[in-house]
PDB file of C-alpha atoms in Angstrom:
ATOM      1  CA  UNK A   1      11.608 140.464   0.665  1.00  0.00           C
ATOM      2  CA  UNK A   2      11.795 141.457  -3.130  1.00  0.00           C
ATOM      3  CA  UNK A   3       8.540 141.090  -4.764  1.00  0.00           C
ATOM      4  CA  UNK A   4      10.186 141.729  -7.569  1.00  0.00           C
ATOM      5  CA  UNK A   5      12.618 138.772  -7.778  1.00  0.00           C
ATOM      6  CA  UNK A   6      10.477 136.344  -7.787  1.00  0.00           C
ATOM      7  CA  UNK A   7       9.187 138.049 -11.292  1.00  0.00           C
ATOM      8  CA  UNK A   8      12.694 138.390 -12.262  1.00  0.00           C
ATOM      9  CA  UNK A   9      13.724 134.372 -11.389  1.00  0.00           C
ATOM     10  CA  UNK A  10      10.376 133.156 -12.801  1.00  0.00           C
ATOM     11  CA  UNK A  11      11.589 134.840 -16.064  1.00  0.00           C
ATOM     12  CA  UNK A  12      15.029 133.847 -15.655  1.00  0.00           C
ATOM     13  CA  UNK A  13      13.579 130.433 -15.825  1.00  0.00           C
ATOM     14  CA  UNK A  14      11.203 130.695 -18.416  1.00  0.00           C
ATOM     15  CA  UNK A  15       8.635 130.077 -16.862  1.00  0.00           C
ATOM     16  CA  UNK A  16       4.957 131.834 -16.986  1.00  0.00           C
ATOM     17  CA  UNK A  17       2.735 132.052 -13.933  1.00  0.00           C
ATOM     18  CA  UNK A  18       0.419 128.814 -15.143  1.00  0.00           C
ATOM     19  CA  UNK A  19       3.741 126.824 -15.311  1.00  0.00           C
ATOM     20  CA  UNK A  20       5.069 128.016 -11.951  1.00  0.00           C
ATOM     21  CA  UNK A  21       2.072 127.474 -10.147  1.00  0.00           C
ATOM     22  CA  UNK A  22       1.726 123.627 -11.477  1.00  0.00           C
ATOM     23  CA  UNK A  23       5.590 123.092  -9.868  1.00  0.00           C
ATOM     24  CA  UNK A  24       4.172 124.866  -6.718  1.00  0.00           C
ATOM     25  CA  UNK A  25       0.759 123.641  -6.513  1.00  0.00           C
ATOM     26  CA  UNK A  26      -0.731 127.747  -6.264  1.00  0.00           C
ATOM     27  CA  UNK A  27      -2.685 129.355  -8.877  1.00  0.00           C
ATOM     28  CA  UNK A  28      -1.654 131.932 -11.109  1.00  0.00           C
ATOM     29  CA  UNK A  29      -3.388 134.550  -9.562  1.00  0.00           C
ATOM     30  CA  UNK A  30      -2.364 133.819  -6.200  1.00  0.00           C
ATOM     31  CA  UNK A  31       1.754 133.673  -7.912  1.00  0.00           C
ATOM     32  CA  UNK A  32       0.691 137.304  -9.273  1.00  0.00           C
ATOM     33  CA  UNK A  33      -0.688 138.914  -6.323  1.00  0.00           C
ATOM     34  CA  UNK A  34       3.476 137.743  -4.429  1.00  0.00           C
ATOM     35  CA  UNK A  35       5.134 138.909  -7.516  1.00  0.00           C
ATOM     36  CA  UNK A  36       3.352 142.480  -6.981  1.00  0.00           C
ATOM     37  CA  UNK A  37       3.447 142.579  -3.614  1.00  0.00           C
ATOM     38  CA  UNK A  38       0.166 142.370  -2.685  1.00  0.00           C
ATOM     39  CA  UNK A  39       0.181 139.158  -0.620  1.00  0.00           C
ATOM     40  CA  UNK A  40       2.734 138.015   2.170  1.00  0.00           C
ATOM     41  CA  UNK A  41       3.301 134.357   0.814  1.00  0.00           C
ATOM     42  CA  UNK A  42       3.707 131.941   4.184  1.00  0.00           C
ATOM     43  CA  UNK A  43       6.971 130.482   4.827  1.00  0.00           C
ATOM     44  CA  UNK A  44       5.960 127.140   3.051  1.00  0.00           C
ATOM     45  CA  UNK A  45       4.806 129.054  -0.023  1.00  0.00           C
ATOM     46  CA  UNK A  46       7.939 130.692  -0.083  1.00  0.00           C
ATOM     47  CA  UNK A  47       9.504 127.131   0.144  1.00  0.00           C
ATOM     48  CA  UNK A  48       7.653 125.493  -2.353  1.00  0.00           C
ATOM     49  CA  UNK A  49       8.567 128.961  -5.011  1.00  0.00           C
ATOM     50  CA  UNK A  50      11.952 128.918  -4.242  1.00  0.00           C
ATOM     51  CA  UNK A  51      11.991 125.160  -5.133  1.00  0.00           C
ATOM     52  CA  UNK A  52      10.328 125.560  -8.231  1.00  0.00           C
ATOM     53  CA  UNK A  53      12.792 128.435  -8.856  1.00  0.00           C
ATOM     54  CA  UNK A  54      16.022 126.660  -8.056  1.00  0.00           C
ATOM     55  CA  UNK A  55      16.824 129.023  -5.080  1.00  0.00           C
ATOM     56  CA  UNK A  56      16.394 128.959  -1.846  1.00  0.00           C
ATOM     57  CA  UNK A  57      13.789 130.894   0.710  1.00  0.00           C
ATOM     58  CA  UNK A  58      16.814 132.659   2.084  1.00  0.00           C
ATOM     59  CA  UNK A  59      17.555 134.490  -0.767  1.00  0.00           C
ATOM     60  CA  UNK A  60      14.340 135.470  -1.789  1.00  0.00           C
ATOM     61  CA  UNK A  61      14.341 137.005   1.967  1.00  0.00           C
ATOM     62  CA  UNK A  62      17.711 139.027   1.257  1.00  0.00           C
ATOM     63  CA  UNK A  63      17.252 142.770   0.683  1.00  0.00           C
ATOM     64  CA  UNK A  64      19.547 142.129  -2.492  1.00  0.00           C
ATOM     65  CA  UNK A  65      20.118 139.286  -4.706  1.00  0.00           C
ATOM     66  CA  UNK A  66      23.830 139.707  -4.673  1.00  0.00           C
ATOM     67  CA  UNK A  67      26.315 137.589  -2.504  1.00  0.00           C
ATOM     68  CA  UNK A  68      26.611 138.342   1.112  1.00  0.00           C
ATOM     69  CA  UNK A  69      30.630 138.080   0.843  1.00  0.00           C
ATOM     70  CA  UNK A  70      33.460 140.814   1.102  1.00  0.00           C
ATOM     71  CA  UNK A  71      35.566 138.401  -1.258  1.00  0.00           C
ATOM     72  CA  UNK A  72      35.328 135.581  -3.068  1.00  0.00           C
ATOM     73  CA  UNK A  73      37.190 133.854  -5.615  1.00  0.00           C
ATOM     74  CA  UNK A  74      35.811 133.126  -9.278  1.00  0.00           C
ATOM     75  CA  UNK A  75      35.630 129.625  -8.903  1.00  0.00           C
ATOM     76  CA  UNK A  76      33.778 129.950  -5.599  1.00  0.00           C
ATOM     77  CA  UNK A  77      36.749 128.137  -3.472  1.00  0.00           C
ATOM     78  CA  UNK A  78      36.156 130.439  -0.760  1.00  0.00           C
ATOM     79  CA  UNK A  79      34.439 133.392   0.440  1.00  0.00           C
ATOM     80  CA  UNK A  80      34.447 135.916   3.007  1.00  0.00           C
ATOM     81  CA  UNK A  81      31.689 137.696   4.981  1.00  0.00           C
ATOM     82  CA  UNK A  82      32.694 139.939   7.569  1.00  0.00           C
ATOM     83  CA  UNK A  83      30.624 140.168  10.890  1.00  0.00           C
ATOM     84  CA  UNK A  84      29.278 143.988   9.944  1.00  0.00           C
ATOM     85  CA  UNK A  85      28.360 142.318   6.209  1.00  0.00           C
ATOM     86  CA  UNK A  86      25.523 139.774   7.161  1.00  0.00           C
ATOM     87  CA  UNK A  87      22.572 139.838   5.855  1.00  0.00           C
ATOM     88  CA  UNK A  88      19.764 140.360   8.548  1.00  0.00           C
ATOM     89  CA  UNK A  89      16.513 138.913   7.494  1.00  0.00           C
ATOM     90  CA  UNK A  90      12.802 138.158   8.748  1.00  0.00           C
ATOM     91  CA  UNK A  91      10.781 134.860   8.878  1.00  0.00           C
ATOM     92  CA  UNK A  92       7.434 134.556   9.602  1.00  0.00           C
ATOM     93  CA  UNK A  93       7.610 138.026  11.065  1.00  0.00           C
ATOM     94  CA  UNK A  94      10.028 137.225  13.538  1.00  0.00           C
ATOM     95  CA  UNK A  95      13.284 139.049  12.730  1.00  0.00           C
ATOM     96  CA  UNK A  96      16.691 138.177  14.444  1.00  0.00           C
ATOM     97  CA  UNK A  97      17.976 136.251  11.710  1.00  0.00           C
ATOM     98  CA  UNK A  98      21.566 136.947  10.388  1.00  0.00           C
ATOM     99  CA  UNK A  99      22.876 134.926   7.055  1.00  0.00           C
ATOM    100  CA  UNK A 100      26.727 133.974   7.871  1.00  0.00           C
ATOM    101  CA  UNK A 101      27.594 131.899   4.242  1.00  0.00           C
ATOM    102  CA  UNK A 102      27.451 133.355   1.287  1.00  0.00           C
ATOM    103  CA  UNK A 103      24.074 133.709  -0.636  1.00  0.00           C
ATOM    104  CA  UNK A 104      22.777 134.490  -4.421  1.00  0.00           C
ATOM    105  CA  UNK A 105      19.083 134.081  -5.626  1.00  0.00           C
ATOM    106  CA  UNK A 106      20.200 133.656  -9.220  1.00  0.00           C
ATOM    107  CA  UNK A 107      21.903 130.079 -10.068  1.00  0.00           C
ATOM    108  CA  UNK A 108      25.557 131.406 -11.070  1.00  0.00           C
ATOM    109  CA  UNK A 109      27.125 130.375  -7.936  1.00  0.00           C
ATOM    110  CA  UNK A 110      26.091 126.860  -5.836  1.00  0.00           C
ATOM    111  CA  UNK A 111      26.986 126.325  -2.650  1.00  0.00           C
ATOM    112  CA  UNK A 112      26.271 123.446  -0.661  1.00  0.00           C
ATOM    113  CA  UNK A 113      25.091 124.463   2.421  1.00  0.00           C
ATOM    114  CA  UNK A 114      23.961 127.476   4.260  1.00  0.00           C
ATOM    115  CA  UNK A 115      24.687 128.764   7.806  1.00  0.00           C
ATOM    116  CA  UNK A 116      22.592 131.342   9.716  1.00  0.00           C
ATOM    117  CA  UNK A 117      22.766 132.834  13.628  1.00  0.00           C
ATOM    118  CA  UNK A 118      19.610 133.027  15.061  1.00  0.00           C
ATOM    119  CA  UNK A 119      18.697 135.498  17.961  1.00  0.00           C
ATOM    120  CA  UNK A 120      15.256 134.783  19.825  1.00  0.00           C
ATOM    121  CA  UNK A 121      13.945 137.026  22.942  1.00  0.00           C
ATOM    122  CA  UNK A 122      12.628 135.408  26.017  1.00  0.00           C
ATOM    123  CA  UNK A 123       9.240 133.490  24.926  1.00  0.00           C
ATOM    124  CA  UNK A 124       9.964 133.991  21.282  1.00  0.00           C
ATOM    125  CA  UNK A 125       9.249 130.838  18.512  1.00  0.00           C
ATOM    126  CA  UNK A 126      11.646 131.064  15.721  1.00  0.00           C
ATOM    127  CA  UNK A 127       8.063 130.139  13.646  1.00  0.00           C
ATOM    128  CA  UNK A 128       4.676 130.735  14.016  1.00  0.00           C
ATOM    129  CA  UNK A 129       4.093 127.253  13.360  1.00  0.00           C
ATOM    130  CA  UNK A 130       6.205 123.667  13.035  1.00  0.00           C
ATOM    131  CA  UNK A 131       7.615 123.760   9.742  1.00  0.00           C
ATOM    132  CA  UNK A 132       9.335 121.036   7.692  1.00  0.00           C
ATOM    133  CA  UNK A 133      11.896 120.875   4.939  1.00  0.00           C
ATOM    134  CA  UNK A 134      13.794 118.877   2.637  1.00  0.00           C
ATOM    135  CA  UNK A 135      16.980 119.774   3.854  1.00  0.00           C
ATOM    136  CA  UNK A 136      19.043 118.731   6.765  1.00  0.00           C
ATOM    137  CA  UNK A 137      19.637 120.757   9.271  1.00  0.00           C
ATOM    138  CA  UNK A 138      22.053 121.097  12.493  1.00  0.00           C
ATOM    139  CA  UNK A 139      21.949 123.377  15.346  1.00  0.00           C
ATOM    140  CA  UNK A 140      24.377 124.822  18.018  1.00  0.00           C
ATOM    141  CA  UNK A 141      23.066 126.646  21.272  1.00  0.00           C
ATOM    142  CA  UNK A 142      25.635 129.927  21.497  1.00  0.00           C
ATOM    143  CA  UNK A 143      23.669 130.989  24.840  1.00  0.00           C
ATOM    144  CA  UNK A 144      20.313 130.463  26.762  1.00  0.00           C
ATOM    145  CA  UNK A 145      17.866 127.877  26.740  1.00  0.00           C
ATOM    146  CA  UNK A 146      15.500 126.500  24.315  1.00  0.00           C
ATOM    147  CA  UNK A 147      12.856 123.859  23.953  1.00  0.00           C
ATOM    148  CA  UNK A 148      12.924 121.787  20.528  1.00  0.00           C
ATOM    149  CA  UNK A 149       9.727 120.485  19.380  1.00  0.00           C
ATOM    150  CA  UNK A 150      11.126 117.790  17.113  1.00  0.00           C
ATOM    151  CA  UNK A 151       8.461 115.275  15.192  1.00  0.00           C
ATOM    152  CA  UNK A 152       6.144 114.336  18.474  1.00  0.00           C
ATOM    153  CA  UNK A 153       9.107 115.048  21.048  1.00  0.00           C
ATOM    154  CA  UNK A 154       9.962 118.214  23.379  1.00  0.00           C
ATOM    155  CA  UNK A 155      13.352 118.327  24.665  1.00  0.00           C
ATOM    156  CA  UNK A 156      15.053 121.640  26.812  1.00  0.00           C
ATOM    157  CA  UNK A 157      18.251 122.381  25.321  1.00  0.00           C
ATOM    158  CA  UNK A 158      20.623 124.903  26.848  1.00  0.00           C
ATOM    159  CA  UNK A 159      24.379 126.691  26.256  1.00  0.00           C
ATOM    160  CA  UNK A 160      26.822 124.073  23.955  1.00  0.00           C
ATOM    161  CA  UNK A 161      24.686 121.964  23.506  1.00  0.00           C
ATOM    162  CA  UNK A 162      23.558 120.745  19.480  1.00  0.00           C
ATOM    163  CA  UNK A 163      21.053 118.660  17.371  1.00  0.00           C
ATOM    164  CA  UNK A 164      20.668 117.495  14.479  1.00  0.00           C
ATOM    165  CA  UNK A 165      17.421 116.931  12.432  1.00  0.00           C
ATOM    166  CA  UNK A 166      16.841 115.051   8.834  1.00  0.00           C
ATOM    167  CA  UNK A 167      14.787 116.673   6.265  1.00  0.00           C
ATOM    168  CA  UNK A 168      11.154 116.607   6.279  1.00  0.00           C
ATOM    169  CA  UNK A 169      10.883 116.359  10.346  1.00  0.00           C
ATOM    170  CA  UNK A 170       8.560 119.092  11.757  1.00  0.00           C
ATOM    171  CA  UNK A 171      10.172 121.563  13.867  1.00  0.00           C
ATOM    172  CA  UNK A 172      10.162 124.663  15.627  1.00  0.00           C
ATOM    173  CA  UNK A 173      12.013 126.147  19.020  1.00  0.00           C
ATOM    174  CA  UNK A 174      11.324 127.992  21.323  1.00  0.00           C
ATOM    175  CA  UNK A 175      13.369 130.457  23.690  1.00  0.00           C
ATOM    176  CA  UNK A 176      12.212 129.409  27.491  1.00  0.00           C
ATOM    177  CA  UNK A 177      14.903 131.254  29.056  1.00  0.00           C
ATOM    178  CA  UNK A 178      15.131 134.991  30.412  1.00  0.00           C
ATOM    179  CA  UNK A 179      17.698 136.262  28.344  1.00  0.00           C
ATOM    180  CA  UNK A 180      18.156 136.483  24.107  1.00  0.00           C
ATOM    181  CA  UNK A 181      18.475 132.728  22.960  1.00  0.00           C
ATOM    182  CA  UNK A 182      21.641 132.581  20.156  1.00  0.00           C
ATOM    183  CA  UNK A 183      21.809 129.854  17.742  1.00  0.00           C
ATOM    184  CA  UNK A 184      23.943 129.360  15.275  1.00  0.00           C
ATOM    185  CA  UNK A 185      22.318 126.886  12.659  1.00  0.00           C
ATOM    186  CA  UNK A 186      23.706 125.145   9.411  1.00  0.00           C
ATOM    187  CA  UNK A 187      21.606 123.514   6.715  1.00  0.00           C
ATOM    188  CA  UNK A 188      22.323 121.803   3.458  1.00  0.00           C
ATOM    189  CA  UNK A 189      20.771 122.587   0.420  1.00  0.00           C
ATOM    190  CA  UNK A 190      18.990 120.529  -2.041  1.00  0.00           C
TER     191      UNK A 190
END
């Protein structure tokens, strides 16, 4: 993660550290300390900033803050990432994550939705803890088998099989199988 951009969006923005902390609910010092990389914000602080900054957690987890795509038009009709141009990215520690739409931090391009391939070893959680966020989210199992803790259920998902889950239901999976667990995951945007 870039530090840095956070800084840089916050500016972009116009927004000082007392302003971004009352959309985020954090204190200023606690904003300063992420922007100069002396604390590793959680995943839900990292939601709740990249809210407040009009991005989204993904990229503020990119190495760059440029567009994953090859090509793309101008007005953003269509774009096109090639499987040696993703961008590989951690969560929570847990790496194995692989962006497959294409991604800026700043606000010059929108896109609706974004799509990600996750890759879990045996016994692996793709989060430390259930998370929940506004946007909607649907999964596809590429290989192995899972178990989806969805709101107070547990269900064991395997190979083709999907789900879908609305915003703000807490989730988290986890890979119960003896080989790497694939999913390829798509979620809208606010």
């Amino acid at each position: 993660m870039k530090y840095d951009l956070i800084r840089k969006l916050r500016k972009a923005n116009k927004l000082t550290l007392v302003e971004l902390g009352e959309k985020t609910g954090y204190t200023p010092s606690f904003l300063s300390q992420i922007e100069r990389g002396l604390k590793e914000p959680s995943l839900e602080a990292m939601r709740k900033i990249a809210n407040a900054l009009d991005t989204t957690v993904i990229a503020l987890l990119e190495d760059d803050n440029t567009s994953t795509a090859e090509r793309a038009n101008e007005n953003g009709a269509y774009a096109i990432i090639r499987s040696n141009n993703r961008r590989k990215f951690t969560i929570d520690d847990i790496p194995g994550y692989e962006l497959i739409t294409p991604q800026t931090a700043d606000s010059s391009q929108k896109y609706a939705m974004y799509g990600l391939i996750s890759t879990l070893k045996p016994n692996e959680w793709s989060n430390k803890q259930l998370i929940r966020h506004a946007f909607e989210e649907c999964c596809y199992i590429i290989r192995g088998k899972m178990k989806a803790f969805i709101g107070d259920e547990s269900c064991l998902l395997s190979t083709g099989d999907s789900f879908y889950i609305k915003g703000f239901v807490p989730h988290n999976y986890l890979n119960v199988g003896d080989e790497d667990l694939v999913i390829l995951a798509f979620q809208s945007k606010m």
